[in-house]
Structures are given as C-alpha cells and as structure tokens.
mmCIF file of C-alpha atoms and ligand atoms in Angstrom:
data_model
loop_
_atom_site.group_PDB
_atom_site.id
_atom_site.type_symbol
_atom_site.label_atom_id
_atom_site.label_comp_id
_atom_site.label_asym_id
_atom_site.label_seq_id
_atom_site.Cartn_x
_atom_site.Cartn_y
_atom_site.Cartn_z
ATOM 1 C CA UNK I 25 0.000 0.000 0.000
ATOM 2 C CA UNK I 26 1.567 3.296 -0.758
ATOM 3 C CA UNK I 27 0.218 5.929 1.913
ATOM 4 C CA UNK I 28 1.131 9.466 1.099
ATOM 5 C CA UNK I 29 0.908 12.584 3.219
ATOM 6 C CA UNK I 30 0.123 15.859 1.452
ATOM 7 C CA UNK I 31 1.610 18.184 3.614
ATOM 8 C CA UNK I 32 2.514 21.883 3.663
ATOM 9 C CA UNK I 33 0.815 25.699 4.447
ATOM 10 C CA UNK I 34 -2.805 26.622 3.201
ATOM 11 C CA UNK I 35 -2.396 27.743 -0.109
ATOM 12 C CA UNK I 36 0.859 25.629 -0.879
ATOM 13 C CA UNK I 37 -1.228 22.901 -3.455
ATOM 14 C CA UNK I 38 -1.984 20.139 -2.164
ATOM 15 C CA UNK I 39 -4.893 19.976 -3.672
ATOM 16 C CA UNK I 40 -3.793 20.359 -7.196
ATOM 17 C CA UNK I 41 -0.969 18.025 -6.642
ATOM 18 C CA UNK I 42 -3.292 15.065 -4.625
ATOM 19 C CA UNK I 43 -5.710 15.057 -7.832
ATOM 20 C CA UNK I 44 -2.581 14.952 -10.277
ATOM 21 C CA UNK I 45 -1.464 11.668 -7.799
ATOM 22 C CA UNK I 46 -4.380 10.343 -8.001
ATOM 23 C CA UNK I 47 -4.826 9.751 -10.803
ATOM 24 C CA UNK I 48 -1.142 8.595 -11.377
ATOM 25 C CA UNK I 49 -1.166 6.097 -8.759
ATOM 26 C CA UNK I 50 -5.029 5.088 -8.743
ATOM 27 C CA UNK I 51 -5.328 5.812 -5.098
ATOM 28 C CA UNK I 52 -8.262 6.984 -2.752
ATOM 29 C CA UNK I 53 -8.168 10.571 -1.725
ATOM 30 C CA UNK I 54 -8.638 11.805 2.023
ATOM 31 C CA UNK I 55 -8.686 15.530 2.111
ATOM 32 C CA UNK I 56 -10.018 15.964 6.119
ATOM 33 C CA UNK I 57 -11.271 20.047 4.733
ATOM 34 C CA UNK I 58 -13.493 18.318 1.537
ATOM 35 C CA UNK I 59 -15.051 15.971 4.254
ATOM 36 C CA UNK I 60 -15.956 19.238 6.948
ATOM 37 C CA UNK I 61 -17.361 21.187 4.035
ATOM 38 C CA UNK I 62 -19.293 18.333 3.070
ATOM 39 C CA UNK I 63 -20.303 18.070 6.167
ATOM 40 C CA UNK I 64 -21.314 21.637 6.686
ATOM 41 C CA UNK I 65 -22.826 22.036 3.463
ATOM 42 C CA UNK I 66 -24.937 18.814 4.659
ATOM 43 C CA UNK I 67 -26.395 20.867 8.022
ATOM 44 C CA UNK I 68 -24.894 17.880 10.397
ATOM 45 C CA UNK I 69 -23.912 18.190 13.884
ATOM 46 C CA UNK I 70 -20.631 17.389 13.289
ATOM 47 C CA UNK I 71 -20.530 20.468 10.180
ATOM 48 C CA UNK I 72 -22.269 22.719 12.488
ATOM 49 C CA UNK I 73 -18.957 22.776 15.273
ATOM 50 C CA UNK I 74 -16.885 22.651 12.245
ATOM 51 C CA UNK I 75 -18.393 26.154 11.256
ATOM 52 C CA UNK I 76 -17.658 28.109 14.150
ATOM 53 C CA UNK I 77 -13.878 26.690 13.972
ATOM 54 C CA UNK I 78 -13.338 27.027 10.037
ATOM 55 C CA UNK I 79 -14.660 30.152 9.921
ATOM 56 C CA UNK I 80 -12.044 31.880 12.240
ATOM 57 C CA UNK I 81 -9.299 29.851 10.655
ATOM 58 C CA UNK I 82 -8.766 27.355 13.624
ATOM 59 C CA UNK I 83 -8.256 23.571 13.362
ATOM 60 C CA UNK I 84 -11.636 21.422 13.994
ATOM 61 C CA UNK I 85 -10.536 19.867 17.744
ATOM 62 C CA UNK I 86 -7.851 16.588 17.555
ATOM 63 C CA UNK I 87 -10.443 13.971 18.846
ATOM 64 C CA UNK I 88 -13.230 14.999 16.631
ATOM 65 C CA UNK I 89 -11.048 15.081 12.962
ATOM 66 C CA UNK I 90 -9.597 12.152 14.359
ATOM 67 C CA UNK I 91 -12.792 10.311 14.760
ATOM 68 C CA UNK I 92 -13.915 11.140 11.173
ATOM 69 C CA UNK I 93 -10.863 10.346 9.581
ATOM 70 C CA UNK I 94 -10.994 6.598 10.851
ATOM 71 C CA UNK I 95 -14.356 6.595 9.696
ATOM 72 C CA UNK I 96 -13.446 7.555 6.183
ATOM 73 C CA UNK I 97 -10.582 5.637 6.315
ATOM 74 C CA UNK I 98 -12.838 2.192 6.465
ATOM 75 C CA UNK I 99 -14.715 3.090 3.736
ATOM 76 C CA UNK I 100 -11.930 3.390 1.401
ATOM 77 C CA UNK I 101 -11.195 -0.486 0.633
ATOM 78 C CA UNK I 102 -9.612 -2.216 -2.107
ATOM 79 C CA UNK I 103 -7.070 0.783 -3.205
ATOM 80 C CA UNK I 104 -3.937 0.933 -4.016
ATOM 81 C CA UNK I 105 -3.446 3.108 -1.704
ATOM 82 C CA UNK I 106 -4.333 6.713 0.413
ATOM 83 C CA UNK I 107 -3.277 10.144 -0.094
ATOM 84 C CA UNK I 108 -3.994 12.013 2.940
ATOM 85 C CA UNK I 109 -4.303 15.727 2.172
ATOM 86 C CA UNK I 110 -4.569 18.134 5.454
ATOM 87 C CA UNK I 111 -4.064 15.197 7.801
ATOM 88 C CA UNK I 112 -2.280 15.086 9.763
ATOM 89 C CA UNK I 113 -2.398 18.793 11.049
ATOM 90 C CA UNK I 114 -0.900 18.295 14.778
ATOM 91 C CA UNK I 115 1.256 15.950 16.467
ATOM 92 C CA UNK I 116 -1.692 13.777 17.851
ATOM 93 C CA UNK I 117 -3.041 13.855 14.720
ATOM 94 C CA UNK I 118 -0.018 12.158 13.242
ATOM 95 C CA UNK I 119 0.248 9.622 16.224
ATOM 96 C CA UNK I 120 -3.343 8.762 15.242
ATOM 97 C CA UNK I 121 -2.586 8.181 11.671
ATOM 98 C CA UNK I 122 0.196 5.898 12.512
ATOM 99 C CA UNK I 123 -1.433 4.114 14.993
ATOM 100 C CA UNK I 124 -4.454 3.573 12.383
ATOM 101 C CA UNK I 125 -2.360 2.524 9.812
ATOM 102 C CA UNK I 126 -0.162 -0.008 12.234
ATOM 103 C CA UNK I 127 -3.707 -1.483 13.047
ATOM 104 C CA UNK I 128 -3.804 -2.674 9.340
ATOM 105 C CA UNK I 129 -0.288 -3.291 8.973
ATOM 106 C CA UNK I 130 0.329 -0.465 7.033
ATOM 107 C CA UNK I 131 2.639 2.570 7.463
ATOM 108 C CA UNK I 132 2.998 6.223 6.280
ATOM 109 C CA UNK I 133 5.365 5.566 3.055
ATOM 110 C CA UNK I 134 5.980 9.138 2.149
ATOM 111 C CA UNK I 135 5.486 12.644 3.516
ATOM 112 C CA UNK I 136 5.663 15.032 0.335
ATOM 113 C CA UNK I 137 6.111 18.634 1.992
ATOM 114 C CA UNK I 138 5.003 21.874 -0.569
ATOM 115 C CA UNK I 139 7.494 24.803 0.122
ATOM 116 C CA UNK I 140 5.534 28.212 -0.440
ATOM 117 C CA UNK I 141 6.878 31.564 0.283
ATOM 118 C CA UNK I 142 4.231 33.334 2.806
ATOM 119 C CA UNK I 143 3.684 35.969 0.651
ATOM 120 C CA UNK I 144 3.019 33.854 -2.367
ATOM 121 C CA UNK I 145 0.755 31.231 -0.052
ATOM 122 C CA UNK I 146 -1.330 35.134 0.775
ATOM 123 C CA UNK I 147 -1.677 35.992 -2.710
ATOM 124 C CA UNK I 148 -3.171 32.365 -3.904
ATOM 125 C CA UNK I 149 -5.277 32.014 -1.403
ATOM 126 C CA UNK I 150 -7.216 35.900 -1.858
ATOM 127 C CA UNK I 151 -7.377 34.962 -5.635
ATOM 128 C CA UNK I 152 -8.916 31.464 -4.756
ATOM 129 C CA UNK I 153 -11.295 33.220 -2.307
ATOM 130 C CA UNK I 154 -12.307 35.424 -5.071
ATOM 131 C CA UNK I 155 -13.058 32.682 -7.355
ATOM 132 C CA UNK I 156 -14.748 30.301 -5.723
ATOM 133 C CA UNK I 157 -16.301 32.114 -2.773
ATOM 134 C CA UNK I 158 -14.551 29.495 0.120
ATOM 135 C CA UNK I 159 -15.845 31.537 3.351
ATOM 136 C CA UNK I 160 -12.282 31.004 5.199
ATOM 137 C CA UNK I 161 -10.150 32.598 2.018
ATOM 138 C CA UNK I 162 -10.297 36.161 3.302
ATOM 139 C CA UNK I 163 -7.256 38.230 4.830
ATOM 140 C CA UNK I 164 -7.888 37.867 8.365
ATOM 141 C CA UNK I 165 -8.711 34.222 8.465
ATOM 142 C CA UNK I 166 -5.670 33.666 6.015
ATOM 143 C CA UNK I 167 -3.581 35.164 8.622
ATOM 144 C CA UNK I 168 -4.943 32.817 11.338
ATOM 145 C CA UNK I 169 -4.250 30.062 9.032
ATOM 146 C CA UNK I 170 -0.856 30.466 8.496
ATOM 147 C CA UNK I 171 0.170 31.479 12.167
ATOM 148 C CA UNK I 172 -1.820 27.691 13.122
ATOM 149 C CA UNK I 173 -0.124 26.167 10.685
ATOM 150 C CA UNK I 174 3.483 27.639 11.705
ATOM 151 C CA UNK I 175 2.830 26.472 15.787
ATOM 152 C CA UNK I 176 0.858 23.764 15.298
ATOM 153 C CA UNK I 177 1.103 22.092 11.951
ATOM 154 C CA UNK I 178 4.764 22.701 11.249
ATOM 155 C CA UNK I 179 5.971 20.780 14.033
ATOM 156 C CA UNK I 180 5.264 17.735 12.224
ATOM 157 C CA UNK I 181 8.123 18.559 9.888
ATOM 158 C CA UNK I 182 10.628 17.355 12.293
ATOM 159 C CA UNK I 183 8.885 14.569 13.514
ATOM 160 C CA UNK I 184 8.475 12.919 10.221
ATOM 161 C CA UNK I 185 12.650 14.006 9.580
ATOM 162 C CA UNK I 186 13.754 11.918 12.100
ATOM 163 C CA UNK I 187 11.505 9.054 10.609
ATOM 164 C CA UNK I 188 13.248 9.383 7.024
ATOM 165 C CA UNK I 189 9.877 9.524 5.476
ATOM 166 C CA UNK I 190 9.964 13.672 4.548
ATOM 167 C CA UNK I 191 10.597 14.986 1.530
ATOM 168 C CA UNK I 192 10.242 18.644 0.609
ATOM 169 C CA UNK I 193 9.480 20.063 -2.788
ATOM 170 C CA UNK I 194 9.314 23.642 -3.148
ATOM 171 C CA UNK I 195 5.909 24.462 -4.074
ATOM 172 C CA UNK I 196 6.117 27.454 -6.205
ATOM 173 C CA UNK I 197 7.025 27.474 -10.446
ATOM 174 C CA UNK I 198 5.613 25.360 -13.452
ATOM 175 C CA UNK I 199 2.645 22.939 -11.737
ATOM 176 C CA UNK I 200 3.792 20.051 -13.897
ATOM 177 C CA UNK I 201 7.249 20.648 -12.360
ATOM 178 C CA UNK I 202 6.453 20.419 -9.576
ATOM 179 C CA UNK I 203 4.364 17.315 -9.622
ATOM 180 C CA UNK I 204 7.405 15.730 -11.764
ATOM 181 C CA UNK I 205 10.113 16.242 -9.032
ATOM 182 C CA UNK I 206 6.646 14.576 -6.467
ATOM 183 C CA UNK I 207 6.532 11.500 -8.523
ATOM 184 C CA UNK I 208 10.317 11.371 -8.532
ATOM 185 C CA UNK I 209 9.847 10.528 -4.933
ATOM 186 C CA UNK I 210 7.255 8.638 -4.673
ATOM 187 C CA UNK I 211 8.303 5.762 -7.209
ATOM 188 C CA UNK I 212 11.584 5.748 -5.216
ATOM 189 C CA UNK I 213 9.389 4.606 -2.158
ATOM 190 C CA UNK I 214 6.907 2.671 -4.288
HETATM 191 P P1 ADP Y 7 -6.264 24.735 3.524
HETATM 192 O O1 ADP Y 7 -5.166 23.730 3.341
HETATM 193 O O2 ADP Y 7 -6.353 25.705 2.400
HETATM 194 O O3 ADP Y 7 -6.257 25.405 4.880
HETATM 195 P P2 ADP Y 7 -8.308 22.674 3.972
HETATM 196 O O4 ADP Y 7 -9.442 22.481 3.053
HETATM 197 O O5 ADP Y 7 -7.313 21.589 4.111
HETATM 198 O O6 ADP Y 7 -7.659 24.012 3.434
HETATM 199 O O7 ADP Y 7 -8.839 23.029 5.438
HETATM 200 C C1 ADP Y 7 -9.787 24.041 5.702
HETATM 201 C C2 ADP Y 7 -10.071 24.134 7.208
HETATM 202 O O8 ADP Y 7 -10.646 22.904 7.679
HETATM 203 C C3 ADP Y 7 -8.837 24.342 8.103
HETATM 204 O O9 ADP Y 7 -8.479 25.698 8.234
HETATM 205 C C4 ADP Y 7 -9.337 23.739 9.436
HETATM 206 O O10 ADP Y 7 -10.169 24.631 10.130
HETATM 207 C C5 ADP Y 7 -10.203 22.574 8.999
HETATM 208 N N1 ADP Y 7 -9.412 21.315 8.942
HETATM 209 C C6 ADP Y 7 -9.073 20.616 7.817
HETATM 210 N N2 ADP Y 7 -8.323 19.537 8.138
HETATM 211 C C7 ADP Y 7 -8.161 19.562 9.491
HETATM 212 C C8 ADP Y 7 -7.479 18.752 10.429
HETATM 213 N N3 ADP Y 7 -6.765 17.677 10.035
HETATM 214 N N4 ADP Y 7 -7.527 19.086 11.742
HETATM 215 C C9 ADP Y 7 -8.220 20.142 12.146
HETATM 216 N N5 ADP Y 7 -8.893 20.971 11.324
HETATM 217 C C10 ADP Y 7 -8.870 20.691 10.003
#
C-alpha cells in the first residue's frame, strides 16, 4: 500500500498536486477540509462545530477530525493506496494516523512537503477566495491560518525528519514541475 501525506501551508497545493497523484497512482483521496465542508454544506452536527472553527481559521478539535478520519478511512477499501491531504495537522493527529495505519499493517510511506513563500501562499489564497467564494479565504482568516499552521502544523516537519519519510518540494514554479520532481519521490518509495 503506498500511503502518502500531502503536507505543507494553506495555499501551498496540495490539492492540485493530490488530484494529479491520483490519478497517477489510482489511489483513494482523504482531504479531512473536503469531508468538513461536506459536512457543513450537509447541516450535520458534526458540520455545524466545524463552522464556528473554520470560519475563524482554527483547526476542527484533535479527537473529533480524528474520529472522522478513521471513519473515512474504512470506507476506502480495495485501493492501491491513500493520499492524505490536510491530515495530519498536529502531532496527535499524526500519532493517530500511525497508529491507524499499524492497526492494518500499514505505514505512512511518504510525507511530500510543498514549500511556499508566505507571501506567495497570501496571494493564492485571496485569488482562490475570489473565485470560488470558500468563506475562510479572506485576509484575516488567512492570517490565522498560516500562524496555526506555523505552531501547530509545522511541528510535524521534524517529527516525520527523524523518521526518514519527509521529503520537501518547493511548491512554487511550473505545476507540472512540480508534480514531476513529487513522482520522482514517490516511485523511489513505491
Ligand atoms: P487549507 O489547506 O487551504 O487550509 P483545507 O481544506 O485543508 O484548506 O482546510 C480548511 C479548514 O478545515 C482548516 O483551516 C481547518 O479549520 C479545517 N481542517 C481541515 N483539516 C483539518 C485537520 N486535520 N484538523 C483540524 N482541522 C482541520
């Protein structure tokens, strides 16, 4: 099974990247911020407390991401594999992937990490509030973004160092670049 972590600031492109990998790899996508908006756009209890957090640019609380990721996890069977985009987004979170995983004798194979000057990661992410409308792509919450990211995401960097499993990339040129120097990693790993 080839597990890959999508990891890096709001804006960097994981998205754009996970869909390219997708498709490359034929695996099942978890993006934990797709599932809350579905959620939320769905009225459930668990969109409604996602609201209030989203919308001033704070994570969703560890046990309650946690929780929903499992669940979507046990849905996804007979892939080739999971590309986890926006989870893990805290330490806990990444002791609860790897516990998950170890439960089904599987392991995190790769952590691909998308390098994005900050003022780059501000621009993209006013233009993609522009276009499509996403509530939390607006200055001040971008701002809370990237400072939870930097004290509570980032840490994660040096955890997954010391495992050998992180690679960084830097995020910013030519799109099909970048995904070339990603897939350079990944079939070293595969
Ligand atoms: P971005 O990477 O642009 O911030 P996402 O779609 O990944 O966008 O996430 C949007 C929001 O959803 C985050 O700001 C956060 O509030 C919430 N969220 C997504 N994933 C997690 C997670 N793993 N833990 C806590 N909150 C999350």
């Amino acid at each position: 099974m080839l597990n890959i972590v999508i990891f890096g600031a709001p804006g960097s492109g994981k998205g754009t990247q996970s869909e390219k990998l997708i498709e490359k790899y034929n695996l099942a996508h978890i993006s934990t911020g797709d599932v809350l908006r579905a959620e939320m756009k769905n009225g459930t209890e668990l969109g409604k407390l996602a609201e209030g957090y989203i919308s001033q640019g704070q994570l969703v609380p560890d046990d309650v991401v946690i929780g929903m990721l499992a669940n979507v996890l046990d849905s996804k069977n007979d892939v080739a594999g999971v590309i986890f985009d926006g989870f893990p987004r805290t330490i806990p979170q990444g002791e609860a992937l790897e516990a998950m995983l170890k439960k089904r004798g599987q392991d995190v194979s790769i952590v691909v990490s998308l390098e994005v000057e900050e003022s780059e990661l501000i621009e993209r992410l006013i233009k993609r509030g522009q276009q499509s409308g996403r509530s939390d792509d607006n200055l001040e919450t971008i701002k809370s973004r990237l400072d939870v990211y930097k004290n509570q995401t980032s840490p994660l960097k040096e955890h997954y160092k010391t495992t050998g499993k992180l690679m960084t990339i830097k995020g910013q040129g030519d799109i099909e670049d970048i995904f070339g120097l990603i897939v350079e990693a990944v079939d070293k790993v595969k």
